[in-house]
GROMACS .gro file of C-alpha atoms in nm:
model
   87
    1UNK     CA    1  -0.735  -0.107  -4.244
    2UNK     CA    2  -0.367  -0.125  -4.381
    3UNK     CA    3  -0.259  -0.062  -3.980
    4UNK     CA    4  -0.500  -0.369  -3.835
    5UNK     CA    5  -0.335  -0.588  -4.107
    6UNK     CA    6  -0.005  -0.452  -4.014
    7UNK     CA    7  -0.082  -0.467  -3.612
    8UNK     CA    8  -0.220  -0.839  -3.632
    9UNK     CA    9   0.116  -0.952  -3.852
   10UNK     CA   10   0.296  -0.797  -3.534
   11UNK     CA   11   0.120  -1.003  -3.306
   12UNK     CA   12   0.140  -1.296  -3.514
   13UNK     CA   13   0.552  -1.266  -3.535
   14UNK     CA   14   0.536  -1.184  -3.188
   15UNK     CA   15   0.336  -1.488  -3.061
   16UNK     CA   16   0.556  -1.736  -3.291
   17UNK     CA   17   0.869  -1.591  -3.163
   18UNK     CA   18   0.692  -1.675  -2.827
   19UNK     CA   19   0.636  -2.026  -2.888
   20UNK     CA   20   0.980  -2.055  -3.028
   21UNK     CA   21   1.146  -1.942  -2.702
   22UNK     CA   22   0.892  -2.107  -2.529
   23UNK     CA   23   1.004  -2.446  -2.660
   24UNK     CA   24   1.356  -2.363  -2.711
   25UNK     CA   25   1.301  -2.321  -2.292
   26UNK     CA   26   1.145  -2.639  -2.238
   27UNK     CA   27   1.407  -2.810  -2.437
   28UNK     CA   28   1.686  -2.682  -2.200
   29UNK     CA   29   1.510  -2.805  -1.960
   30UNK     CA   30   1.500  -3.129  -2.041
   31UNK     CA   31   1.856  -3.109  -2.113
   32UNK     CA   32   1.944  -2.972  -1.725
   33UNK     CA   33   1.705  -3.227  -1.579
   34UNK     CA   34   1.886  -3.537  -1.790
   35UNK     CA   35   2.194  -3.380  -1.643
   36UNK     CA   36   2.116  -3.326  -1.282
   37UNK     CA   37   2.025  -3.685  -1.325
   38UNK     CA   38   2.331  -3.757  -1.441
   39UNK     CA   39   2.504  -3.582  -1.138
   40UNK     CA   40   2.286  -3.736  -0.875
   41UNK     CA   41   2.380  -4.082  -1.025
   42UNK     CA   42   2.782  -3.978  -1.032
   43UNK     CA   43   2.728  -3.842  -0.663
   44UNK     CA   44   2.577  -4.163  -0.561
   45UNK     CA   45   2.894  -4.329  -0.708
   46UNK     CA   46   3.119  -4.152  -0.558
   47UNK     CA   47   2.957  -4.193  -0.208
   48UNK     CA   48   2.946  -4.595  -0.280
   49UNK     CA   49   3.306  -4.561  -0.387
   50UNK     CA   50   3.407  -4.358  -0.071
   51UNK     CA   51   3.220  -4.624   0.208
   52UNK     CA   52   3.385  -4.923  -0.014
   53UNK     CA   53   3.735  -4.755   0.028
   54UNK     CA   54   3.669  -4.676   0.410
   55UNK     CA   55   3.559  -5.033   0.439
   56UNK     CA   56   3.879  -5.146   0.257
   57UNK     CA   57   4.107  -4.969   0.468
   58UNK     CA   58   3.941  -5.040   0.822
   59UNK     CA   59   3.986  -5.426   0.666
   60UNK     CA   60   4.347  -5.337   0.628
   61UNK     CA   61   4.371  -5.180   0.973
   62UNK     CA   62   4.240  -5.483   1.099
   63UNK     CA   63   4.485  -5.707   0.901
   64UNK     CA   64   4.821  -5.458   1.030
   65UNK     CA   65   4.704  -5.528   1.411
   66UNK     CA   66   4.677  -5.852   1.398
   67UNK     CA   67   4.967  -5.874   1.187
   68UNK     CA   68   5.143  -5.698   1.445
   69UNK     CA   69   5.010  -5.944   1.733
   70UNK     CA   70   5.105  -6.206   1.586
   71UNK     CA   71   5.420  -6.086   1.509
   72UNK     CA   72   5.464  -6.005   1.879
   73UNK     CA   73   5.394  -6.340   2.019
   74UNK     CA   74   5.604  -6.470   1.758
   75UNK     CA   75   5.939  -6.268   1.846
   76UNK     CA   76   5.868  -6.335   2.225
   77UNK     CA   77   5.829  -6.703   2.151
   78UNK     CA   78   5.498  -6.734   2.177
   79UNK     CA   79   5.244  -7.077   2.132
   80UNK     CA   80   5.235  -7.316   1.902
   81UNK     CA   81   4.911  -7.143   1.788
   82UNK     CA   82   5.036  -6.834   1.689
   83UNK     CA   83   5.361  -7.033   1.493
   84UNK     CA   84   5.079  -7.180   1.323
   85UNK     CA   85   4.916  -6.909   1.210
   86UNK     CA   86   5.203  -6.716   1.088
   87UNK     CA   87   5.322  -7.024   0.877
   0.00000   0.00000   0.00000
């Protein structure tokens, strides 16, 4: 009798300790979900931040050439237009 007592207080320590992991688990879960969140929304940043500076420096590209054209028709006396645009 004293070993059933004994043997069913086992099993009852055991199956708390179970439940204990068993939400100590879940609640890391949670944790790496709300952080692999966290990540995809940084990644998604950074890849937003990346096309805006790609689009910022083809805009400068753009500006240098026709910079440079102007400049060009300028120094080789160029039209009235181009005087225009550079003043």
């Amino acid at each position: 009798m004293l070993e059933l007592k004994r043997a069913k207080e086992e099993i009852s320590d055991e199956v708390v300790l179970n439940q204990q992991r068993d939400f100590r688990i879940n609640a890391l879960k949670d944790v790496l979900m709300e952080k692999l969140d966290q990540v995809r929304a940084l990644d998604n940043e950074i890849k937003l931040i990346k096309a805006k500076r790609q689009a910022l420096l083809e805009i400068g590209d753009l500006i240098n050439q026709e910079m440079s054209r102007l400049l060009e028709e300028w120094s080789q006396g160029g039209s009235n237009d181009a005087n225009d645009k550079i003043a």
